[in-house]
XYZ file of N, CA and C in Angstrom:
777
model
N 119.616 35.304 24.047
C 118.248 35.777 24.282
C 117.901 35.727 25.776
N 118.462 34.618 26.440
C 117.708 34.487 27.373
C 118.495 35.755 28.690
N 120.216 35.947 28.408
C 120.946 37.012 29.123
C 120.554 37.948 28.607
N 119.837 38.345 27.698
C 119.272 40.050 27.705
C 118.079 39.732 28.437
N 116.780 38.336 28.441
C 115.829 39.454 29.596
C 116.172 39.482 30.497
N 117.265 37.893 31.486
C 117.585 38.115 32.607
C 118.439 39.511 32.844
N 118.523 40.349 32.184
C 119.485 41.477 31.908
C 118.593 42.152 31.843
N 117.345 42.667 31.443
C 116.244 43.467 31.456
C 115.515 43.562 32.976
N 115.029 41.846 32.900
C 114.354 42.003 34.706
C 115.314 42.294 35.512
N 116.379 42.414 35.952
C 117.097 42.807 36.781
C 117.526 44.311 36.689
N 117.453 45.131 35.509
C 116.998 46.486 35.735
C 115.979 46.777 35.667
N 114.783 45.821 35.328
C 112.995 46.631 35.775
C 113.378 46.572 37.315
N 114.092 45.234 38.153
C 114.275 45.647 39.708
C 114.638 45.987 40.238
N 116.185 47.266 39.482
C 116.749 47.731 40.413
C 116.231 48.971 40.020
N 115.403 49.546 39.057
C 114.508 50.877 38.831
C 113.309 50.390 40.014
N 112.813 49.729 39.557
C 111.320 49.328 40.643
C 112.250 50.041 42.693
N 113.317 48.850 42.516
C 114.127 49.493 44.238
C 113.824 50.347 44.113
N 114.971 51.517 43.179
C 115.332 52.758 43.401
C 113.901 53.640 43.237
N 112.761 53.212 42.640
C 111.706 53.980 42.725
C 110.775 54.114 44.000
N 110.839 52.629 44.395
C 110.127 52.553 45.815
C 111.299 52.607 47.224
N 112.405 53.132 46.809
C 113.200 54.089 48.091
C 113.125 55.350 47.816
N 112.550 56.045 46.668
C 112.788 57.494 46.552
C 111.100 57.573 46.938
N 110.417 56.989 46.759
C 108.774 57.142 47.137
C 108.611 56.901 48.423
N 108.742 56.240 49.353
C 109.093 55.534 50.552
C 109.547 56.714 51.705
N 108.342 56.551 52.418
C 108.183 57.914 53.632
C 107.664 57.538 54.844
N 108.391 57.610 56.076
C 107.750 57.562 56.963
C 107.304 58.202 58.194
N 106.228 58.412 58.677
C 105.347 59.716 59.383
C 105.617 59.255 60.634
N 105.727 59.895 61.833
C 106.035 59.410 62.842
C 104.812 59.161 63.938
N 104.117 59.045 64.787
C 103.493 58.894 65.642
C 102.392 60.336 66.214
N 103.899 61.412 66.579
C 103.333 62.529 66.794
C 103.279 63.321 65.563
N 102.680 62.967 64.643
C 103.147 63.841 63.131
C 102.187 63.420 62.311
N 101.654 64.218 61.132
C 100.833 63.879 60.303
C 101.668 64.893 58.778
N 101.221 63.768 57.645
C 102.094 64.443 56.484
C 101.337 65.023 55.832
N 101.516 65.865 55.119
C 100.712 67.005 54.278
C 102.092 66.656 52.849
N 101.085 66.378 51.534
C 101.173 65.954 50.736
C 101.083 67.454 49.352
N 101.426 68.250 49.009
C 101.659 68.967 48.085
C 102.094 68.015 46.612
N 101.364 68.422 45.580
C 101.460 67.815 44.229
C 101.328 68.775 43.251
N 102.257 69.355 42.882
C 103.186 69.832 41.954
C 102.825 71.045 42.598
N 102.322 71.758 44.016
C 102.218 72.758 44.526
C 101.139 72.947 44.797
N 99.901 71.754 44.400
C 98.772 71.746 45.016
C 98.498 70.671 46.108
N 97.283 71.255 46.497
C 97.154 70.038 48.372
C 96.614 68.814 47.786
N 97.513 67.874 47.762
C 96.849 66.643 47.124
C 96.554 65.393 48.403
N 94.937 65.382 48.555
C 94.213 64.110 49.247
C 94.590 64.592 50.777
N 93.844 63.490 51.386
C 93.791 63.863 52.617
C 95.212 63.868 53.721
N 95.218 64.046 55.161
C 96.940 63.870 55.945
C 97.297 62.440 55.978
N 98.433 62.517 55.759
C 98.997 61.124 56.157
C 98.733 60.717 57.370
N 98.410 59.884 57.664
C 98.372 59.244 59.152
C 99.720 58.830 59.427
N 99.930 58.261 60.703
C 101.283 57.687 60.836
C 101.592 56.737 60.583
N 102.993 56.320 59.977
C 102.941 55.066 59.788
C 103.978 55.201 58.289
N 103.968 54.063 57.503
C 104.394 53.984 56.318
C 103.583 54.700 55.059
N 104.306 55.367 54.514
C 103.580 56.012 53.271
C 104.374 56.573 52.204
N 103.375 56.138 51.045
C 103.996 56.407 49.702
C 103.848 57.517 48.586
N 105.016 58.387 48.489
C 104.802 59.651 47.624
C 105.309 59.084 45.704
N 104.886 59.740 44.602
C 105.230 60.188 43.729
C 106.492 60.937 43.567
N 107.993 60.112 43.294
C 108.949 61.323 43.461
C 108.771 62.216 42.468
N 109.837 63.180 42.595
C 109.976 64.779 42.027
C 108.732 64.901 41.232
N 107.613 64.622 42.094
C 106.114 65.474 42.051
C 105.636 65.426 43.014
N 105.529 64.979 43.865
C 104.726 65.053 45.439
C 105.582 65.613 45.773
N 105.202 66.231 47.223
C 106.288 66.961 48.134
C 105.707 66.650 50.040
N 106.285 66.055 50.719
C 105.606 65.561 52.024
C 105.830 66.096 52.858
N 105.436 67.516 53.573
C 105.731 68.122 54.790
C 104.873 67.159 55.919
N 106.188 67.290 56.753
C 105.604 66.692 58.062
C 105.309 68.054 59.226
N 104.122 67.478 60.388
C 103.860 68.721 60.807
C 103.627 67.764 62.402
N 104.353 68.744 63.735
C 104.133 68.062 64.594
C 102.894 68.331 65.399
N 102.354 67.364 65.912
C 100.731 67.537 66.423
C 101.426 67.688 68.132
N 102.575 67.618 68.834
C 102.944 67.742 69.795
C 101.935 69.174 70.715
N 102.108 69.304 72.070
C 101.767 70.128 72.572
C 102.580 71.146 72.551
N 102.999 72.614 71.949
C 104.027 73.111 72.164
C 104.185 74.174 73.073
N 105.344 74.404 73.887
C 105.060 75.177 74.738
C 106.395 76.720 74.281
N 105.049 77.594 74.590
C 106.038 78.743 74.055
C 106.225 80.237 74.601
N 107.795 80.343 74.883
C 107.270 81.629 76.055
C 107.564 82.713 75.629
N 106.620 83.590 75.889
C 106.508 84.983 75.481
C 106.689 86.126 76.255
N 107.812 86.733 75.384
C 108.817 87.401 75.845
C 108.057 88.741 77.206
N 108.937 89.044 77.899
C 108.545 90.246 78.660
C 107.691 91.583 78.338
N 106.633 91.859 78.347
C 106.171 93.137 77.170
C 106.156 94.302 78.710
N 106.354 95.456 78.517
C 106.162 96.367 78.958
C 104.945 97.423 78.833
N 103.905 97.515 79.655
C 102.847 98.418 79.683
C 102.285 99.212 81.023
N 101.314 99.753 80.871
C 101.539 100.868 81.725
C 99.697 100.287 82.164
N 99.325 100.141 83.182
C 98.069 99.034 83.980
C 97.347 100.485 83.507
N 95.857 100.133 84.000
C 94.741 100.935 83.949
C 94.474 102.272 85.005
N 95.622 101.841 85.769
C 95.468 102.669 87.431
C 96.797 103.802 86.882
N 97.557 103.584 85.847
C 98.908 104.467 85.097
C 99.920 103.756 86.130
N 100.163 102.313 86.234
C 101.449 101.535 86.940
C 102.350 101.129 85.948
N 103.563 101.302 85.777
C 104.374 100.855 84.500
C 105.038 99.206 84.995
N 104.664 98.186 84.417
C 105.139 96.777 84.794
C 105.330 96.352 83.474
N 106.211 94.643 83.929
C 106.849 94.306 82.797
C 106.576 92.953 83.511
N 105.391 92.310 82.022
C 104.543 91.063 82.060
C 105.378 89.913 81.269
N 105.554 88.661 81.587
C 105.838 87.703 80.688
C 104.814 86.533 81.289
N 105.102 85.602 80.167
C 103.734 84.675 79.788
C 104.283 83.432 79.089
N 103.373 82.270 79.182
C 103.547 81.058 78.470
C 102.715 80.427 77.842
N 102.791 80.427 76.549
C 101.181 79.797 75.833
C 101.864 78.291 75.542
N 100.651 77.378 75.641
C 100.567 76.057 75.553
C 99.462 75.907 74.618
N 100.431 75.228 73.220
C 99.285 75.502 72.060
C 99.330 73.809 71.046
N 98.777 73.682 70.469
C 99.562 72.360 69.866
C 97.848 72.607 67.963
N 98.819 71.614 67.000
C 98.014 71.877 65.668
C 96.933 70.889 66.261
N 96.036 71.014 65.531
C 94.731 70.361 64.932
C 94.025 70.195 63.483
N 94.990 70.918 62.862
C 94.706 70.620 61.446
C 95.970 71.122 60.443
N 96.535 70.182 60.636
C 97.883 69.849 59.811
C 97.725 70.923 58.330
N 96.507 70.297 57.445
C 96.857 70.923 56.420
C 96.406 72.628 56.303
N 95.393 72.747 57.362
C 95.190 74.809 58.052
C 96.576 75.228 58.207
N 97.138 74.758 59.123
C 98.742 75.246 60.091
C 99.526 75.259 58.271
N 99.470 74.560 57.319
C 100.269 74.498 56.189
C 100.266 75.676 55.211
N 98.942 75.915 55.163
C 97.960 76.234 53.751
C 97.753 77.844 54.162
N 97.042 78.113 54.897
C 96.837 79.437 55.975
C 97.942 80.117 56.470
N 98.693 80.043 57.311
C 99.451 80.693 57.413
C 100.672 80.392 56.897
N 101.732 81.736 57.199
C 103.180 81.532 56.714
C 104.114 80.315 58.258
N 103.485 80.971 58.718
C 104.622 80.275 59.704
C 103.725 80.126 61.404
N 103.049 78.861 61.733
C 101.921 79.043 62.792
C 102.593 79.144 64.252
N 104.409 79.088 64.287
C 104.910 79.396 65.562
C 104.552 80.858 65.596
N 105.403 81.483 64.748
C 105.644 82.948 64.544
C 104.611 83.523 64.959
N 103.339 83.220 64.172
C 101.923 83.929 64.144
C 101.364 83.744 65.529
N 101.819 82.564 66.355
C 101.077 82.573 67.524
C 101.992 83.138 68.553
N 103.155 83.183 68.431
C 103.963 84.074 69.547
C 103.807 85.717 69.266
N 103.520 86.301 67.813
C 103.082 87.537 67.677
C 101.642 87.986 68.404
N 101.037 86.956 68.143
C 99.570 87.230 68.555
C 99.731 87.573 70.104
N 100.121 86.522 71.201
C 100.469 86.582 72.112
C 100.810 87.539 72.843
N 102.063 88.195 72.360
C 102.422 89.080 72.548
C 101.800 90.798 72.370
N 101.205 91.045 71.324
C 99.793 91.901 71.276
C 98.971 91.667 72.505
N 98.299 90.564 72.903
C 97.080 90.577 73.146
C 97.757 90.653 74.827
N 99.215 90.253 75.041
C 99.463 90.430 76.605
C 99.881 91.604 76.867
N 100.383 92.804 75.913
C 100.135 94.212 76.199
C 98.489 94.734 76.248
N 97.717 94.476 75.533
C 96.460 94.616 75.578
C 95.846 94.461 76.756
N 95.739 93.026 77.819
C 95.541 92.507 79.039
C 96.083 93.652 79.973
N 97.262 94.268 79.816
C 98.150 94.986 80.615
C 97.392 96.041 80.745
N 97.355 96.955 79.762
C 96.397 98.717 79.441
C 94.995 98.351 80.065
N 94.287 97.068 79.847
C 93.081 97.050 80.488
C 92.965 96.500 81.802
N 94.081 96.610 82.686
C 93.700 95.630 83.868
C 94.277 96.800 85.046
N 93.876 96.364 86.011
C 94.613 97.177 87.066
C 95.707 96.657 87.875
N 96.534 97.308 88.599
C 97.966 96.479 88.757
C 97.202 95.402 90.331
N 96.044 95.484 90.900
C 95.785 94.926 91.522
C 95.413 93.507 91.192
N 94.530 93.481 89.662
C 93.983 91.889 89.115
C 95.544 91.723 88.498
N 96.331 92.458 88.299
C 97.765 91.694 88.027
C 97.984 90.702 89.008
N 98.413 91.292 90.050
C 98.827 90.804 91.237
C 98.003 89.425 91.835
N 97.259 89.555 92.385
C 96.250 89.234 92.647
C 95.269 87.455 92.015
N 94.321 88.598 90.548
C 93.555 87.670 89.667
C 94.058 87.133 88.505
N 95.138 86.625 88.381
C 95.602 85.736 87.262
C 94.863 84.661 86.718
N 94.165 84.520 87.211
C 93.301 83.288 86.916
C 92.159 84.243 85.665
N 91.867 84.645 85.942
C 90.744 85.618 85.299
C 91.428 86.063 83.711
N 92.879 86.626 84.065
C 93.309 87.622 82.983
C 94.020 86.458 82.116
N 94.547 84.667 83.143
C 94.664 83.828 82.067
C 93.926 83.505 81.117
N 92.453 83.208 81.599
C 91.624 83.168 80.426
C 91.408 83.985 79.223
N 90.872 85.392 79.892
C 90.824 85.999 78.995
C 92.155 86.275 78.042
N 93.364 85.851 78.100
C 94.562 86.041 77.592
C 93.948 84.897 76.581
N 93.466 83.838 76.873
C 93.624 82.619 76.131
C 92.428 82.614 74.937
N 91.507 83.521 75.378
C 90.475 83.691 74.571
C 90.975 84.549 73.362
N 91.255 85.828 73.564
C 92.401 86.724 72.618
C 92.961 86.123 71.594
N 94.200 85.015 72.004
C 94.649 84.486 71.136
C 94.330 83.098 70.478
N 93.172 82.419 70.841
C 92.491 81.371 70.591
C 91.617 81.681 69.353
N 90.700 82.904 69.699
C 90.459 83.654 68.146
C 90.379 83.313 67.031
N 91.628 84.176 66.429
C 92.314 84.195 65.218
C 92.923 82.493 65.138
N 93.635 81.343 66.562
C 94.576 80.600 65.712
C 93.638 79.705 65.528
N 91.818 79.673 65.966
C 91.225 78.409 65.145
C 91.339 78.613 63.438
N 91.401 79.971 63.445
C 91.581 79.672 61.375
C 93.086 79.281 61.128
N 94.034 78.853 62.321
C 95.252 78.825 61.281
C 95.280 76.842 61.516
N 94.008 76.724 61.927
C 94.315 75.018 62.355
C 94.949 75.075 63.978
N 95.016 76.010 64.633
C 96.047 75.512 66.138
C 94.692 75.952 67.516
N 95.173 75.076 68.551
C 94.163 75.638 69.504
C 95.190 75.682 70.765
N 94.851 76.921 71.443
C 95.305 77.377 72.649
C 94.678 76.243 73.805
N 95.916 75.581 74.018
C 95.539 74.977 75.387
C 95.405 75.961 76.933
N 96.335 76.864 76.966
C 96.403 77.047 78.180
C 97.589 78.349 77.958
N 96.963 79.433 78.537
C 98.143 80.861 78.455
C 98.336 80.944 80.455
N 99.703 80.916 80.991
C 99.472 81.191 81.905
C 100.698 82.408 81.992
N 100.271 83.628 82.836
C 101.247 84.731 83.194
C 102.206 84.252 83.987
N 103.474 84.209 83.777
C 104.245 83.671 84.679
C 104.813 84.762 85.964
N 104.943 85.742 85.948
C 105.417 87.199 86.545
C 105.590 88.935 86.077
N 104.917 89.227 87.217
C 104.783 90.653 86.883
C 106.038 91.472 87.547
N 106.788 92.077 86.779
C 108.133 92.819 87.739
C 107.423 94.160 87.509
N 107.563 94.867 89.008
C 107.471 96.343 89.341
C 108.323 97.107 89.801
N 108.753 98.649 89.257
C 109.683 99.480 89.126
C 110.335 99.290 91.289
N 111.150 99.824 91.327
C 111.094 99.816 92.513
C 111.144 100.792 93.472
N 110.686 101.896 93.117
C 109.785 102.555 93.651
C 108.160 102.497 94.107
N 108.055 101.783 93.100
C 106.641 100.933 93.797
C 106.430 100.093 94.422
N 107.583 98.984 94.397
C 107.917 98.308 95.550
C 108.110 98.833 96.530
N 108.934 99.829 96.761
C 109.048 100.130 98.175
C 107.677 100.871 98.886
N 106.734 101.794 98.005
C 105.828 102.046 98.394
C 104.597 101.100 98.978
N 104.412 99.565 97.737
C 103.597 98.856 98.568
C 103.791 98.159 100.102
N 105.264 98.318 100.252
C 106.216 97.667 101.530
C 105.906 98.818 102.605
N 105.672 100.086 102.411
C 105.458 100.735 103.050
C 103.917 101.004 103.709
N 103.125 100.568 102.641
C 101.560 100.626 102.944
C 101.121 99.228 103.428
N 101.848 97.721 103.449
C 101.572 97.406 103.983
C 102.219 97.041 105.923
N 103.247 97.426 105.719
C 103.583 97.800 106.829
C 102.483 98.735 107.537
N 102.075 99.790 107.196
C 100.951 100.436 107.745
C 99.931 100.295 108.016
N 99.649 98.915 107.054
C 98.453 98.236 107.228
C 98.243 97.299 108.221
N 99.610 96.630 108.096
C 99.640 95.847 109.892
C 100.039 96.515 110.708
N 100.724 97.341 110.707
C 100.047 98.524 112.232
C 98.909 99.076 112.941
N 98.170 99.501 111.594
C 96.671 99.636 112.108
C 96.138 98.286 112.718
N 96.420 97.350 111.806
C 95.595 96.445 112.366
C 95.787 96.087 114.019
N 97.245 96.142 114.262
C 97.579 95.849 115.498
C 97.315 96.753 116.546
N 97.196 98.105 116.011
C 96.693 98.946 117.132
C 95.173 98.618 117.362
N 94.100 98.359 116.608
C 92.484 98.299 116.585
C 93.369 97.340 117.100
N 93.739 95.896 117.433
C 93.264 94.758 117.835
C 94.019 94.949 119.199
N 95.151 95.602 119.629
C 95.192 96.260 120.917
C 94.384 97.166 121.933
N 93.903 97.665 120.976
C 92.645 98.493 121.674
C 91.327 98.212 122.106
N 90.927 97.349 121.359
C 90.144 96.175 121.325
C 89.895 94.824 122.500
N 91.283 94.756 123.034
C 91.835 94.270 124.093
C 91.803 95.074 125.101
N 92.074 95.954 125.067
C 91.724 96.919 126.202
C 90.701 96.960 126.519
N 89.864 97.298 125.709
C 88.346 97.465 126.269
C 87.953 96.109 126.693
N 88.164 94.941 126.085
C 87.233 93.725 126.817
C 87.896 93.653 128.382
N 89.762 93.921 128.246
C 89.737 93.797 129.593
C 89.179 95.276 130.799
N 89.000 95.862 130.107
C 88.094 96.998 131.135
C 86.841 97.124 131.306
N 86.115 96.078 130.691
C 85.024 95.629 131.070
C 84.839 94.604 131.841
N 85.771 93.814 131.960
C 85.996 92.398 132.732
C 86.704 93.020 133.981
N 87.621 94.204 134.123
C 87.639 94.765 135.400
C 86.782 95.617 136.096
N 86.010 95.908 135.379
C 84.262 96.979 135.918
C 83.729 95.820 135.967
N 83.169 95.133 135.720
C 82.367 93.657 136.236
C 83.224 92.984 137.518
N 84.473 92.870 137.885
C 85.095 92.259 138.876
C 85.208 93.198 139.894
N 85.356 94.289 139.521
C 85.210 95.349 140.738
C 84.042 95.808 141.185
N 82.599 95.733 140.309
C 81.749 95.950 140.843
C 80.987 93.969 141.413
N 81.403 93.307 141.528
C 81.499 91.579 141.919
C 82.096 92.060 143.638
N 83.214 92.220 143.875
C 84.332 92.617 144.685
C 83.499 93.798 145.574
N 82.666 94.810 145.417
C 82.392 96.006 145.962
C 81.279 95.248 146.559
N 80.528 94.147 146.471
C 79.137 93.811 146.769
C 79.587 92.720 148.086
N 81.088 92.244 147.775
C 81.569 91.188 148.524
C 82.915 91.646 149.156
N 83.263 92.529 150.471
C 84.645 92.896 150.829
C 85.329 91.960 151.146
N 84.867 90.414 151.951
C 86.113 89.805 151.922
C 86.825 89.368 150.630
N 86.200 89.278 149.432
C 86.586 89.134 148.015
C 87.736 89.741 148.030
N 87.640 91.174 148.823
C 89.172 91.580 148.231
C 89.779 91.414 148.903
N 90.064 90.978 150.181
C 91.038 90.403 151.021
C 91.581 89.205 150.833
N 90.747 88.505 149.797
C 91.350 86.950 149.402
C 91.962 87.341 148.284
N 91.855 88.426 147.461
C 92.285 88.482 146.383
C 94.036 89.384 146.519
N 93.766 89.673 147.766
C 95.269 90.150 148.593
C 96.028 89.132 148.780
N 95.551 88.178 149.713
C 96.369 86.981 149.987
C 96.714 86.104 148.613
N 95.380 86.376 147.901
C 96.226 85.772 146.363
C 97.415 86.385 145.305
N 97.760 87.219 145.874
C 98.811 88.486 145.445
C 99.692 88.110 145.955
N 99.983 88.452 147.254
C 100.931 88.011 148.404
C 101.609 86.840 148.045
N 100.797 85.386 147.651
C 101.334 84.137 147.305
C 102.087 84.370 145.822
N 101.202 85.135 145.235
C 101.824 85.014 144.060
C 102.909 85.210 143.690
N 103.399 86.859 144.523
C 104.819 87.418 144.753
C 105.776 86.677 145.666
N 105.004 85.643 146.275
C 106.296 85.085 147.542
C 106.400 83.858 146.407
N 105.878 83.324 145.568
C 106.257 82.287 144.884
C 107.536 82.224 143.854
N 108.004 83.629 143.599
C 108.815 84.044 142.568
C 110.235 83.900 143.822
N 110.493 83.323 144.872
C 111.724 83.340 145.812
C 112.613 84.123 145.545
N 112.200 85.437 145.401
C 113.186 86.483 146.073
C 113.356 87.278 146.991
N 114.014 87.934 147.195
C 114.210 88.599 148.909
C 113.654 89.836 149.436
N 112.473 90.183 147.726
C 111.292 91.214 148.350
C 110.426 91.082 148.013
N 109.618 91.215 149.440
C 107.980 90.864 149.205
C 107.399 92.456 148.901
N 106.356 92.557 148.106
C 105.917 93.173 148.434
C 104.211 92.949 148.542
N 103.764 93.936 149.768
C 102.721 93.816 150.743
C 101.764 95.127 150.377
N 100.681 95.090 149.752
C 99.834 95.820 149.445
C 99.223 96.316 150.383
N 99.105 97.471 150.515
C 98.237 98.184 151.777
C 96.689 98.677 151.499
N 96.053 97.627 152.141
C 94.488 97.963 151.772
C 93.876 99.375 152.221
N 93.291 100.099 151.037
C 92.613 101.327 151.083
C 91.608 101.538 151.900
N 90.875 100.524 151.950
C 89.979 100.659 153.366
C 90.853 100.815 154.540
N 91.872 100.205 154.905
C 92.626 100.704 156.565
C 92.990 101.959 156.487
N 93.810 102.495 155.373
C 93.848 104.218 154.936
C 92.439 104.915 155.339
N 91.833 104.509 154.721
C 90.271 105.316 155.232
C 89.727 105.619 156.476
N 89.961 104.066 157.135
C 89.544 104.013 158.528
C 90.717 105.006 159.132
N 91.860 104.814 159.384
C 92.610 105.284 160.193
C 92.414 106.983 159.750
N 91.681 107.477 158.712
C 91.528 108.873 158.236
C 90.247 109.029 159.489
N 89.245 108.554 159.349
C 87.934 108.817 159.755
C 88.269 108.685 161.509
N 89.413 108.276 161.983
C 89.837 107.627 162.969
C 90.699 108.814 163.955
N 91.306 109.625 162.717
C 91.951 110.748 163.111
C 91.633 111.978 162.954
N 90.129 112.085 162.593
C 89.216 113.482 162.199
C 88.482 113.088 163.491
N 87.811 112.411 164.251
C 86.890 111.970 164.887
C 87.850 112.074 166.443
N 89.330 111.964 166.502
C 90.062 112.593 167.649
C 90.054 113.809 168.345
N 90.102 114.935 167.173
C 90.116 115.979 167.649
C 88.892 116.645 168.223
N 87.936 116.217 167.450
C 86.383 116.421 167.609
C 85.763 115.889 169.393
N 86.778 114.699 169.955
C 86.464 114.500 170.930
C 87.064 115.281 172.009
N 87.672 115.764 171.988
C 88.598 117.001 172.128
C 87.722 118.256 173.218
């Protein structure tokens, strides 16, 4: 009598084991479990930690609450101005409601890299190849709004869409290489010209300074003179003041006349 119950309790405990290792689940940190019972959503998410299912009737999907980052592929569209470029992008998305992301959709990667991808040809047809270039900041948002949308019903929220690069045909490359080359030419000619004039105003102010004062320009001879003998080479050269030309003119009309 007494080796059949010790023979009984020792299989109520090795059923009891084998029941509480086949029930026996554990959720990880970044993860919350979603609990299906016999194919319905049974009770609220698992938190993390240790937890106990009903075997072959519960069913425990785990779902990661991680941030996920996901990049979306190159799309090809044609800008608002008719520029043909080829956009790629990175959405940064992570769940918020384990049993939405389960229940709602088929598959909440899939659905959010499709979405993505729509809404960054969309961005493309409505923008001009200049806020490409340019305003990313602007067309990130609105990228993020697009697909933020639709994934609050699947349980997921868009952290952050950023455009990573716009490639242009290269013919248009070479054309913007060409216009801005042209563009710093102009600029350099206005800002040469520009220069000109302040210094031809600063020489009409020094020459009319100089016309009020003649020895002015005789010092401004000898300051020449030094300047050229300072460079020690073996020719000077010696400026011939226009006033002695003059005089010696008025000098040799006024000869004959005495005549």
């Amino acid at each position: 009598m007494l080796q059949e119950l010790l023979t009984a309790v020792v299989a109520a405990g090795g059923v009891g084991a084998l029941y509480a290792a086949t029930a026996a689940r554990v959720v990880k940190q970044y993860e919350r479990g979603v609990v299906f019972r016999l194919g319905r959503l049974a009770g609220d998410v698992r938190a993390p930690g240790f937890t106990m299912v009903v075997p072959f009737v519960d069913r425990l999907h785990k779902v990661n609450m991680q941030i996920v980052t996901l990049p979306v592929p190159a799309q090809e569209g044609i800008t608002r101005d008719n520029v043909t470029v080829r956009v790629d992008a990175v959405v940064y998305f992570r769940v918020i409601d384990a049993a939405h992301a389960l229940v709602r959709v088929e598959d909440y990667r899939f659905a959010v890299s499709q979405m993505a991808q729509t809404s960054l040809r969309s961005i493309i047809g409505k923008s001009d190849l200049d806020d490409l270039l340019s305003d990313r900041e602007k067309l990130n948002q609105g990228l993020e709004l697009m697909i933020d949308s639709p994934a609050v019903g699947w349980g997921v929220q868009i952290d952050r869409v950023e455009i990573k690069d716009v490639s242009l045909p290269d013919t248009m490359k070479r054309s913007m290489a060409r216009q801005a080359e042209a563009d710093r030419e102009r600029r350099a000619r206005i800002i040469n010209a520009d220069a000109e004039l302040q210094a031809s105003r600063k020489l009409a102010e020094a020459a009319q300074q100089m016309s009020e004062q003649p020895a002015a320009l005789q010092l401004r001879l000898l300051q020449t003179i030094v300047a050229v003998a300072a460079e020690k080479n073996s020719t000077l050269v010696l400026p011939f003041p226009v006033e002695l030309l003059r005089f010696l003119e008025r000098a040799a009309q006024e000869r004959p006349a005495e005549h």
